[in-house]
Coordinates of C-alpha atoms and ligand atoms in Angstrom, one line a residue:
N1 CA 93.0 126.5 198.1
I2 CA 94.5 128.4 201.0
N3 CA 98.0 127.1 201.2
F4 CA 100.2 127.3 204.2
T5 CA 102.0 130.6 203.3
Q6 CA 98.7 132.3 202.5
R7 CA 97.3 131.1 205.8
I8 CA 100.4 132.5 207.5
N9 CA 99.6 135.8 205.8
V10 CA 96.1 135.7 207.0
F11 CA 97.2 135.5 210.6
K12 CA 100.1 137.9 210.3
Y13 CA 100.5 138.4 214.0
H14 CA 101.3 134.8 214.5
S15 CA 104.1 134.7 212.0
R16 CA 106.3 136.8 214.1
G17 CA 107.9 133.7 215.5
Y18 CA 108.4 132.9 219.1
S19 CA 111.2 134.4 221.2
S20 CA 111.5 133.7 224.9
A21 CA 113.0 136.5 227.0
T22 CA 114.1 133.9 229.5
P23 CA 116.2 131.2 227.8
N24 CA 115.1 127.7 228.6
T25 CA 117.8 125.7 230.3
H26 CA 115.7 122.5 230.1
S27 CA 115.8 120.2 227.2
R28 CA 112.0 120.3 227.0
P29 CA 109.8 123.3 226.7
R30 CA 108.4 124.3 230.0
V31 CA 104.6 124.5 230.1
V32 CA 103.0 126.3 233.0
V33 CA 99.3 125.6 233.6
L34 CA 97.2 127.9 235.8
G35 CA 94.2 126.2 237.6
S36 CA 93.3 122.7 238.6
G37 CA 89.7 122.5 237.2
W38 CA 88.1 120.8 234.2
S39 CA 90.3 122.4 231.6
S40 CA 93.5 121.9 233.4
I41 CA 93.0 118.3 234.3
F42 CA 92.1 117.2 230.8
F43 CA 95.0 119.2 229.4
V44 CA 97.4 117.5 231.7
K45 CA 95.8 114.2 231.0
H46 CA 96.5 114.5 227.2
L47 CA 99.8 116.4 227.1
N48 CA 102.7 114.2 226.2
P49 CA 105.1 113.9 229.2
K50 CA 108.0 113.0 227.0
Q51 CA 107.9 116.3 225.2
F52 CA 107.2 118.9 227.9
D53 CA 108.1 119.8 231.5
L54 CA 105.0 120.7 233.4
T55 CA 104.2 123.1 236.3
V56 CA 100.7 123.5 237.5
V57 CA 99.8 126.5 239.7
S58 CA 96.6 126.5 241.6
P59 CA 95.3 127.6 245.0
R60 CA 93.2 124.4 245.1
N61 CA 95.3 121.3 245.1
Y62 CA 92.5 119.1 243.8
F63 CA 90.2 118.9 240.9
T64 CA 86.4 119.2 241.6
F65 CA 83.8 117.3 239.6
T66 CA 81.3 120.2 239.6
P67 CA 78.2 118.3 238.3
L68 CA 78.1 116.4 241.6
L69 CA 78.0 119.5 243.8
P70 CA 74.2 119.6 243.9
K71 CA 74.2 115.9 245.1
I72 CA 76.8 116.8 247.8
M73 CA 74.7 119.7 248.8
S74 CA 71.8 117.4 249.6
G75 CA 73.8 114.7 251.3
M76 CA 73.5 112.2 248.4
A77 CA 77.2 112.1 247.4
N78 CA 80.4 112.2 249.3
T79 CA 82.9 115.1 248.9
I80 CA 85.7 112.6 248.3
T81 CA 83.8 111.2 245.4
A82 CA 83.8 114.5 243.6
S83 CA 87.4 115.5 244.2
E84 CA 90.7 114.3 242.8
P85 CA 94.1 115.2 244.3
F86 CA 95.9 116.9 241.5
L87 CA 99.4 116.0 242.4
T88 CA 98.6 112.3 242.5
F89 CA 96.8 112.6 239.2
M90 CA 99.6 114.5 237.5
K91 CA 102.4 112.2 238.8
K92 CA 100.7 109.2 237.2
R93 CA 101.8 110.5 233.8
F94 CA 104.5 113.2 234.5
K95 CA 107.0 111.5 236.8
D96 CA 110.0 113.7 237.7
N97 CA 109.3 116.4 235.1
S98 CA 106.3 118.0 236.9
T99 CA 105.7 120.2 239.8
F100 CA 102.5 121.3 241.5
V101 CA 102.7 124.8 243.1
H102 CA 100.0 125.3 245.7
A103 CA 99.6 129.1 245.1
N104 CA 97.5 131.8 243.6
C105 CA 98.7 133.3 240.4
V106 CA 98.4 137.0 240.9
D107 CA 100.0 138.4 237.7
V108 CA 101.1 137.3 234.2
D109 CA 103.9 139.1 232.4
T110 CA 103.7 138.2 228.8
K111 CA 106.8 140.2 227.9
S112 CA 109.2 138.4 230.3
N113 CA 107.3 135.1 230.0
S114 CA 106.7 134.7 233.7
V115 CA 103.9 134.5 236.2
T116 CA 103.9 135.9 239.7
C117 CA 102.4 133.7 242.5
A118 CA 101.4 134.2 246.1
P119 CA 101.2 131.3 248.5
V120 CA 97.7 130.3 249.6
D121 CA 98.3 130.8 253.3
G122 CA 98.2 134.5 252.7
A123 CA 101.9 135.0 253.3
N124 CA 102.9 138.1 251.2
T125 CA 106.1 136.6 249.8
L126 CA 105.6 136.7 246.0
F127 CA 107.6 134.5 243.8
S128 CA 107.8 134.1 240.0
I129 CA 107.9 131.2 237.6
N130 CA 109.1 131.3 234.0
Y131 CA 107.3 129.6 231.2
D132 CA 107.9 128.8 227.6
Y133 CA 104.2 128.2 227.1
L134 CA 101.4 129.3 229.5
V135 CA 98.0 127.7 229.7
I136 CA 95.4 129.7 231.6
G137 CA 92.5 127.7 233.0
V138 CA 91.5 129.7 236.0
G139 CA 87.7 129.4 235.5
S140 CA 85.2 132.0 236.6
K141 CA 83.5 133.3 239.7
T142 CA 79.8 133.4 240.5
N143 CA 78.4 136.8 239.5
S144 CA 76.6 138.7 242.2
F145 CA 75.9 141.6 239.8
G146 CA 76.8 144.0 242.6
I147 CA 73.4 143.2 244.3
R148 CA 73.4 144.3 247.9
G149 CA 73.9 141.6 250.5
V150 CA 74.7 138.7 248.1
E151 CA 78.4 138.4 248.9
K152 CA 77.6 138.7 252.6
Y153 CA 74.6 136.6 253.1
A154 CA 74.0 134.4 250.1
F155 CA 75.4 130.9 249.6
F156 CA 77.2 129.9 246.4
L157 CA 77.8 126.5 244.7
K158 CA 81.1 126.4 243.0
E159 CA 83.3 124.4 245.3
V160 CA 82.9 121.4 247.5
E161 CA 83.2 123.6 250.6
H162 CA 80.2 125.6 249.3
A163 CA 78.1 122.4 248.9
E164 CA 79.0 121.3 252.4
K165 CA 78.1 124.7 253.8
V166 CA 74.7 124.6 252.2
F167 CA 74.0 121.1 253.5
Q168 CA 75.0 122.2 257.0
R169 CA 72.8 125.3 256.9
V170 CA 69.8 123.2 255.8
L171 CA 70.4 120.7 258.7
D172 CA 71.0 123.5 261.2
N173 CA 67.8 125.2 260.2
F174 CA 65.8 122.0 260.8
S175 CA 67.4 121.6 264.2
A176 CA 66.7 125.2 265.0
A177 CA 63.1 125.0 263.8
S178 CA 62.5 121.9 265.9
M179 CA 63.1 123.7 269.2
P180 CA 60.0 123.8 271.3
F181 CA 60.2 127.6 271.9
V182 CA 60.3 128.6 268.3
S183 CA 57.2 130.3 266.8
D184 CA 55.5 129.0 263.8
E185 CA 56.3 132.1 261.9
E186 CA 60.0 131.7 262.6
R187 CA 59.8 128.0 261.6
R188 CA 58.3 129.0 258.3
R189 CA 61.2 131.4 257.7
L190 CA 63.9 129.0 258.8
L191 CA 62.6 126.3 256.5
H192 CA 62.1 128.5 253.4
F193 CA 65.0 127.8 251.0
V194 CA 65.3 130.2 248.1
V195 CA 67.3 129.3 245.0
V196 CA 68.2 132.2 242.6
G197 CA 68.6 131.4 239.0
G198 CA 66.7 129.0 236.7
G199 CA 69.8 127.7 234.8
P200 CA 71.1 124.1 235.3
T201 CA 72.8 124.8 238.6
G202 CA 69.7 126.5 240.1
V203 CA 67.3 123.8 238.8
E204 CA 69.5 120.9 240.0
S205 CA 69.9 122.5 243.4
A206 CA 66.2 123.3 243.8
G207 CA 65.4 119.7 242.7
E208 CA 67.9 118.1 245.1
L209 CA 66.7 120.3 248.0
S210 CA 63.0 119.4 247.3
V211 CA 63.8 115.7 247.2
L212 CA 65.8 116.1 250.4
M213 CA 62.8 117.8 252.1
N214 CA 60.0 115.5 250.7
D215 CA 61.7 112.2 250.9
Y216 CA 63.9 112.6 253.9
L217 CA 63.7 115.5 256.2
S218 CA 59.9 115.5 256.3
K219 CA 60.1 112.0 257.6
V220 CA 62.7 112.7 260.2
Y221 CA 60.8 115.9 261.3
P222 CA 57.2 115.1 260.4
E223 CA 55.9 117.9 262.6
L224 CA 57.9 120.4 260.5
R225 CA 56.6 119.3 257.2
Q226 CA 53.9 121.9 257.0
F227 CA 56.5 124.7 257.3
V228 CA 58.9 123.6 254.6
K229 CA 59.2 125.5 251.3
V230 CA 61.7 125.6 248.4
S231 CA 61.4 128.5 246.0
I232 CA 63.3 129.1 242.7
V233 CA 63.5 132.6 241.3
E234 CA 64.0 133.1 237.6
G235 CA 63.9 136.4 235.7
G236 CA 62.8 134.8 232.4
K237 CA 59.7 132.8 231.5
R238 CA 61.0 129.3 232.0
L239 CA 63.4 127.1 233.8
L240 CA 66.4 125.7 231.9
P241 CA 66.2 128.3 229.1
T242 CA 69.0 126.8 227.2
L243 CA 67.2 123.4 226.9
R244 CA 64.2 122.6 224.8
A245 CA 60.8 123.9 225.8
E246 CA 59.5 120.4 226.5
S247 CA 62.2 119.9 229.0
S248 CA 61.3 123.1 230.8
E249 CA 57.7 122.1 230.9
Y250 CA 58.7 118.7 232.3
V251 CA 60.8 120.5 235.0
S252 CA 57.8 122.7 235.9
R253 CA 55.5 119.7 236.2
V254 CA 58.0 117.8 238.5
F255 CA 58.6 120.9 240.6
D256 CA 54.8 121.5 240.9
R257 CA 54.5 117.9 242.2
N258 CA 57.4 118.3 244.6
N259 CA 56.0 121.6 246.0
V260 CA 58.7 123.8 244.6
N261 CA 57.4 127.3 244.4
M262 CA 58.5 128.8 241.0
C263 CA 58.7 132.6 240.7
F264 CA 59.1 133.7 237.0
G265 CA 59.7 137.2 235.8
K266 CA 61.2 138.1 239.1
V267 CA 64.7 138.8 240.4
V268 CA 66.2 139.1 243.8
C269 CA 67.3 142.7 244.3
E270 CA 68.7 142.5 247.8
V271 CA 69.7 139.7 250.2
K272 CA 69.5 140.3 254.0
E273 CA 70.4 138.1 256.9
H274 CA 67.0 136.6 257.4
S275 CA 65.2 137.6 254.1
C276 CA 65.5 138.6 250.5
V277 CA 63.8 141.2 248.4
L278 CA 62.1 140.1 245.2
K279 CA 61.3 142.4 242.4
E280 CA 58.8 141.8 239.7
L281 CA 60.4 142.8 236.4
A282 CA 57.3 143.9 234.6
T283 CA 55.9 146.1 237.3
G284 CA 58.9 146.9 239.4
Q285 CA 57.0 145.9 242.5
T286 CA 59.1 144.6 245.3
E287 CA 58.3 142.3 248.2
E288 CA 60.4 141.1 251.1
I289 CA 60.2 137.4 251.9
G290 CA 61.7 135.7 255.0
C291 CA 63.9 132.8 254.3
G292 CA 66.5 130.6 256.0
L293 CA 68.9 130.3 253.0
V294 CA 69.5 132.0 249.7
L295 CA 71.4 130.0 247.2
W296 CA 72.9 132.2 244.5
A297 CA 73.2 130.2 241.3
S298 CA 73.1 133.0 238.8
G299 CA 75.6 134.1 236.2
L300 CA 79.4 134.0 235.8
K301 CA 82.0 136.7 236.3
E302 CA 85.7 136.9 235.5
T303 CA 88.3 136.2 238.3
E304 CA 90.6 139.0 239.5
L305 CA 93.5 137.6 237.5
V306 CA 91.4 137.7 234.3
S307 CA 90.3 141.3 234.8
K308 CA 93.9 142.3 235.5
L309 CA 95.0 140.7 232.3
Q310 CA 92.2 142.2 230.3
K311 CA 93.3 145.6 231.4
K312 CA 96.9 144.9 230.6
L313 CA 96.0 143.7 227.1
N314 CA 93.5 146.4 226.5
M315 CA 90.7 144.0 226.0
P316 CA 87.1 145.2 226.2
E317 CA 86.1 145.0 229.9
N318 CA 82.5 144.0 229.3
S319 CA 83.6 140.6 227.9
R320 CA 83.5 138.2 230.8
A321 CA 86.6 136.4 229.7
L322 CA 89.9 136.6 227.9
L323 CA 89.6 136.8 224.2
V324 CA 91.3 134.0 222.3
D325 CA 91.6 133.2 218.6
Q326 CA 90.4 129.9 217.0
Y327 CA 93.6 128.2 218.2
L328 CA 92.7 129.2 221.8
R329 CA 95.7 131.6 221.8
L330 CA 95.3 134.7 223.9
Q331 CA 94.9 137.6 221.5
G332 CA 98.1 139.7 221.2
T333 CA 100.4 136.9 222.4
D334 CA 102.4 134.0 220.8
N335 CA 102.8 131.5 223.6
V336 CA 99.8 132.1 226.0
F337 CA 96.7 130.0 225.7
C338 CA 93.4 130.0 227.6
L339 CA 90.9 127.2 228.3
G340 CA 87.4 126.8 229.8
D341 CA 85.3 129.4 231.5
C342 CA 88.0 132.1 231.5
C343 CA 88.2 132.3 227.8
R344 CA 85.9 133.5 225.0
L345 CA 86.6 132.5 221.5
A346 CA 86.7 135.4 219.1
P347 CA 87.9 133.9 215.8
T348 CA 89.7 135.9 213.1
R349 CA 87.0 137.7 211.2
L350 CA 86.1 136.6 207.7
S351 CA 85.3 140.2 206.8
D352 CA 88.8 141.3 207.8
N353 CA 90.3 138.7 205.5
L354 CA 88.3 139.1 202.3
E355 CA 91.2 138.3 200.0
A356 CA 91.9 135.0 201.8
V357 CA 88.2 134.1 201.7
L358 CA 88.0 135.0 198.0
N359 CA 91.1 132.9 197.4
A360 CA 89.3 129.9 198.8
T361 CA 85.9 130.6 197.2
G362 CA 87.0 131.8 193.8
S363 CA 84.1 134.2 193.5
P364 CA 82.2 136.6 195.8
T365 CA 79.0 134.7 195.9
L366 CA 77.0 132.9 198.6
E367 CA 77.0 129.8 196.5
A368 CA 80.8 129.6 196.3
L369 CA 81.0 130.3 200.0
L370 CA 78.7 127.4 200.8
K371 CA 80.5 125.1 198.4
N372 CA 83.9 125.8 200.1
R373 CA 82.5 125.8 203.6
P374 CA 84.3 122.7 204.9
K375 CA 87.7 124.1 203.7
L376 CA 87.1 127.5 205.1
A377 CA 85.7 126.1 208.4
R378 CA 89.2 124.9 209.4
D379 CA 90.4 128.5 209.8
F380 CA 87.1 130.3 210.4
P381 CA 84.9 128.4 212.9
Q382 CA 82.1 130.9 212.3
V383 CA 81.2 129.1 209.0
R384 CA 81.0 125.6 210.7
R385 CA 77.8 123.8 210.2
T386 CA 76.7 124.3 213.8
K387 CA 77.5 128.0 213.8
W388 CA 76.4 129.4 210.4
K389 CA 72.8 128.3 210.0
F390 CA 72.3 129.5 206.4
K391 CA 68.9 127.7 206.1
E392 CA 67.4 129.7 209.0
E393 CA 65.0 132.5 208.3
K394 CA 67.1 135.0 210.3
F395 CA 70.0 134.5 207.9
K396 CA 67.9 134.5 204.8
S397 CA 66.2 137.8 205.8
A398 CA 69.6 139.4 206.6
V399 CA 70.8 138.5 203.1
A400 CA 67.6 139.8 201.5
E401 CA 68.1 143.0 203.4
I402 CA 71.8 143.4 202.2
M403 CA 70.7 142.7 198.6
A404 CA 67.8 145.2 198.8
K405 CA 70.2 147.8 200.2
S406 CA 72.7 147.3 197.4
E407 CA 69.9 147.4 194.9
R408 CA 68.7 150.7 196.3
E409 CA 72.2 152.1 196.2
A410 CA 72.8 151.0 192.6
G411 CA 69.7 152.9 191.6
G412 CA 67.3 149.9 191.2
G413 CA 66.4 148.1 188.1
G414 CA 68.3 144.9 189.0
A415 CA 71.6 146.8 188.8
G416 CA 72.6 145.6 192.3
G417 CA 73.0 141.8 192.5
E418 CA 75.9 139.9 194.1
T419 CA 79.0 142.1 194.3
R420 CA 82.1 142.2 196.3
E421 CA 80.4 144.7 198.6
T422 CA 77.4 142.6 199.3
F423 CA 79.6 139.6 199.8
L424 CA 81.6 141.5 202.4
E425 CA 78.4 142.5 204.1
I426 CA 77.3 138.9 204.3
L427 CA 80.7 137.9 205.7
K428 CA 80.3 140.7 208.3
H429 CA 76.9 139.3 209.2
I430 CA 78.3 135.8 209.7
D431 CA 81.1 137.2 211.8
N432 CA 78.7 139.2 214.0
T433 CA 76.3 136.3 214.6
Y434 CA 79.0 133.8 215.7
T435 CA 78.3 132.4 219.2
P436 CA 81.4 131.2 221.1
P437 CA 81.4 127.9 223.0
F438 CA 79.4 128.1 226.2
P439 CA 81.3 128.0 229.5
T440 CA 80.6 124.4 230.3
A441 CA 82.7 121.5 231.6
Q442 CA 82.0 119.7 228.3
N443 CA 83.5 122.5 226.3
A444 CA 86.4 123.0 228.7
K445 CA 87.3 119.4 228.3
Q446 CA 87.1 119.5 224.5
E447 CA 89.2 122.7 224.4
A448 CA 91.8 121.1 226.7
I449 CA 92.1 117.9 224.6
Y450 CA 92.4 120.0 221.4
L451 CA 95.2 122.2 222.8
A452 CA 97.1 119.2 224.3
K453 CA 97.0 117.5 220.9
M454 CA 98.2 120.6 219.1
F455 CA 101.0 121.0 221.6
N456 CA 102.0 117.3 221.1
N457 CA 102.1 117.6 217.3
G458 CA 104.0 120.9 217.6
S459 CA 101.7 122.9 215.4
L460 CA 100.9 125.7 217.8
L461 CA 104.4 125.9 219.2
G462 CA 106.7 128.8 218.2
G463 CA 103.8 131.0 217.2
G464 CA 102.6 128.5 214.5
I465 CA 99.1 127.8 213.5
A466 CA 97.2 124.5 213.5
K467 CA 95.7 122.5 210.7
A468 CA 92.3 123.5 212.0
G469 CA 90.9 125.8 214.6
F470 CA 88.9 124.7 217.6
G471 CA 85.3 123.9 217.1
E472 CA 83.1 122.3 219.9
H473 CA 80.9 119.3 219.5
W474 CA 77.7 119.4 221.5
K475 CA 77.2 116.0 222.9
G476 CA 74.1 116.7 224.9
T477 CA 73.0 118.3 228.1
L478 CA 71.7 116.6 231.2
A479 CA 70.1 118.0 234.3
S480 CA 69.1 115.9 237.3
L481 CA 66.1 117.1 239.2
G482 CA 66.8 114.9 242.2
G483 CA 65.8 111.3 242.8
Y484 CA 65.4 109.5 239.5
R485 CA 64.2 112.4 237.5
V486 CA 66.6 113.5 234.8
V487 CA 66.1 115.6 231.6
M488 CA 68.3 115.0 228.7
N489 CA 68.7 117.0 225.4
S490 CA 71.1 115.6 222.9
P491 CA 71.7 115.9 219.2
F492 CA 69.8 112.6 218.7
V493 CA 67.2 112.3 221.4
N494 CA 65.4 114.4 224.0
L495 CA 64.2 112.5 227.1
N496 CA 62.4 113.9 230.0
G497 CA 62.2 111.6 233.0
G498 CA 62.1 107.8 233.0
L499 CA 64.8 105.3 233.6
L500 CA 66.8 105.8 230.4
P501 CA 68.0 109.4 231.1
F502 CA 68.7 108.4 234.7
F503 CA 70.8 105.5 233.4
F504 CA 72.6 107.9 231.0
W505 CA 73.3 110.4 233.8
N506 CA 75.0 107.8 235.9
S507 CA 76.9 106.1 233.1
I508 CA 78.1 109.3 231.5
Y509 CA 79.5 110.4 234.9
L510 CA 81.1 107.1 235.4
I511 CA 82.9 107.5 232.1
L512 CA 83.8 111.2 232.7
F513 CA 85.3 110.6 236.1
T514 CA 89.0 111.1 236.1
S515 CA 90.0 108.1 238.2
C516 CA 88.8 104.6 239.3
K517 CA 88.7 105.9 242.8
M518 CA 85.9 108.3 241.8
R519 CA 84.0 105.6 239.9
A520 CA 84.2 103.2 242.8
L521 CA 83.1 105.8 245.4
F522 CA 80.3 107.0 243.1
I523 CA 78.9 103.5 242.8
V524 CA 79.2 103.1 246.6
D525 CA 77.3 106.4 247.1
L526 CA 74.6 105.2 244.7
V527 CA 74.2 101.8 246.2
M528 CA 74.3 103.1 249.8
S529 CA 71.6 105.6 249.0
F530 CA 69.3 102.7 248.3
F531 CA 70.0 100.9 251.5
T532 CA 70.8 103.5 254.1
S533 CA 69.4 107.0 254.6
R534 CA 71.4 110.2 254.1
H535 CA 74.4 110.9 256.2
I536 CA 73.0 113.6 258.5
I537 CA 75.5 115.1 260.8
S538 CA 75.6 118.7 261.8
Ligands
FAD601 P1 87.2 125.4 236.9 O1 86.8 124.0 236.7 O2 86.3 126.3 237.7 O3 88.7 125.5 237.4 C1 89.3 126.7 237.7 C2 90.6 126.4 238.5 O4 91.4 127.6 238.5 C3 90.3 126.1 240.0 O5 91.1 125.0 240.3 C4 90.7 127.3 240.7 O6 91.1 127.0 242.0 C5 91.9 127.8 239.9 N1 92.2 129.2 240.0 C6 91.4 130.2 240.2 N2 92.1 131.4 240.3 C7 93.4 131.1 240.1 C8 94.6 131.8 240.1 N3 94.6 133.1 240.2 N4 95.7 131.1 239.9 C9 95.7 129.8 239.7 N5 94.6 129.1 239.7 C10 93.5 129.7 239.9 N6 79.2 121.9 233.1 C11 78.8 120.9 232.3 O7 79.2 120.8 231.1 N7 77.9 120.0 232.8 C12 77.4 120.0 234.0 O8 76.6 119.2 234.4 C13 77.9 121.1 234.9 N8 77.4 121.1 236.1 C14 77.8 122.2 236.9 C15 77.4 122.2 238.2 C16 77.8 123.2 239.1 C17 77.3 123.3 240.5 C18 78.7 124.2 238.6 C19 79.2 125.3 239.5 C20 79.2 124.1 237.3 C21 78.8 123.1 236.5 N9 79.2 123.0 235.1 C22 78.8 122.0 234.3 C23 80.2 124.0 234.6 C24 81.6 123.6 234.8 O9 81.9 123.3 236.1 C25 82.6 124.7 234.3 O10 82.2 125.1 233.0 C26 84.0 124.2 234.4 O11 84.4 124.0 235.7 C27 85.0 125.1 233.7 O12 86.3 124.6 233.8 P2 87.5 125.5 234.0 O13 88.7 124.7 234.0 O14 87.5 126.7 233.1 O15 87.3 126.1 235.4
MG602 MG1 91.1 124.7 234.9
MG603 MG1 86.3 122.0 238.3
MG604 MG1 84.6 127.6 236.7
MG605 MG1 79.4 113.9 269.7

């Protein structure tokens, strides 16, 4: 058994104890939260207001329910439905011991325990806020991969303003194309909408756009129907690569039927004002296609604050996010934690803690490791059932290779076998094949609830460690293709289309919404979409 003192030894750098350079004059520890997105709102929702004073700093004074953005972008949902004023939300639980600071955090000083902020209106008066505990949940940015013209001409979909802008552009292009003096060629260009990226955001956007075109705009502008085209560009071989192959096939069938032009094995290598350049990956051949809108839904990138902190803490720059340990604590700090898209879990390595592992397993064998897995998994998430797939061929062949190598080195004749060295190699393999939680709202929420609970029970305060590290539970993935078509992968069932996943999609969001206002408005949006047409104003 790893007892508490041993565990403290394992994570030496946490046992330094916590010392704040700025003495706290409050009776309660002061928690400063950066950001007002998924992770922040659920952290605030679960943190005990009786134990902490709270300050939230964000340039956006509302929470955005991002899964609704593709619906807003196509006029199916209202912007108010998808946003929650943060101050109102926070004040429901934290009465007079909370503050919302409408500002950008521009720097974090982990030595003096303070953050530097800049007001959102661009005024260059910087001010600082001290914290006892800092929770960073600043999310990520869309990655343009430095491709020419993307920042200037492409549209993004990360915020409600983005969704509104795309919808306006679509409507404006229809108005422009309906003018009597416009040539057919120009009409074709104006009404060609290109979505870049075959992940969930790209697929949902292309789906919503195609339904908007087919079911609505083509009826309002019947004479323009022949010019309309929606394209989706994906470098890989299938859409929704993280979902099951059947779901990708279903999406392809639906898109085929809805006249979505799917370009596989291609990437966009330049975006211009009225066109974009496609490159075929296999041949390197390029072609320029005219279009009226490029929606960039491809990849994530760290925010400026995150890259600044990475440099300060000497973290590898190629990791998109801040590295945290299994307790979501920023590496190299005692009292700074990170949540959501801006963090990447890099648990304490098994191979760096051989003694502690041997303490738990008793002997350096795979069998002992397996037997003691539940116990070890509390401190080392890489051996959790969902992470270490010991039954898979990949793992088996890696072990076989390690054994063969040790056999060769021992001079053959069965002299190798399971030794401390081979055990260490196996641990290294498990460490190296660990995949951190994906940057999704689902995981951001789970991380936030975990951290709030650990704050409430005091285990992570003062540099301590928790009873168990964070491990995500995948509850399923849903993607709406517009209209009633939804694909759903979950640990129990996989459904492609039909009423059941559509029902799930709606009910899950009804549960996930952060307020009754959102729920009521969502139902109104849904009901109204049956009875009235979309709200077209441009
Ligand atoms: P965010 O929610 O992005 O919040 C970041 C917050 O930090 C924002 O309030 C921002 O204003 C603030 N901020 C930024 N910089 C600073 C700074 N310097 N100082 C202070 N504050 C700052 N995930 C799912 O699981 N399911 C889905 O169906 C799904 N659909 C999606 C659809 C779309 C269109 C998009 C874009 C994303 C979707 N996601 C989905 C992913 C999900 O939105 C993210 O994983 C989630 O938002 C991450 O939460 P977060 O708190 O880390 O960041
Ligand atoms: Mg956040
Ligand atoms: Mg958000
Ligand atoms: Mg984000
Ligand atoms: Mg008017």
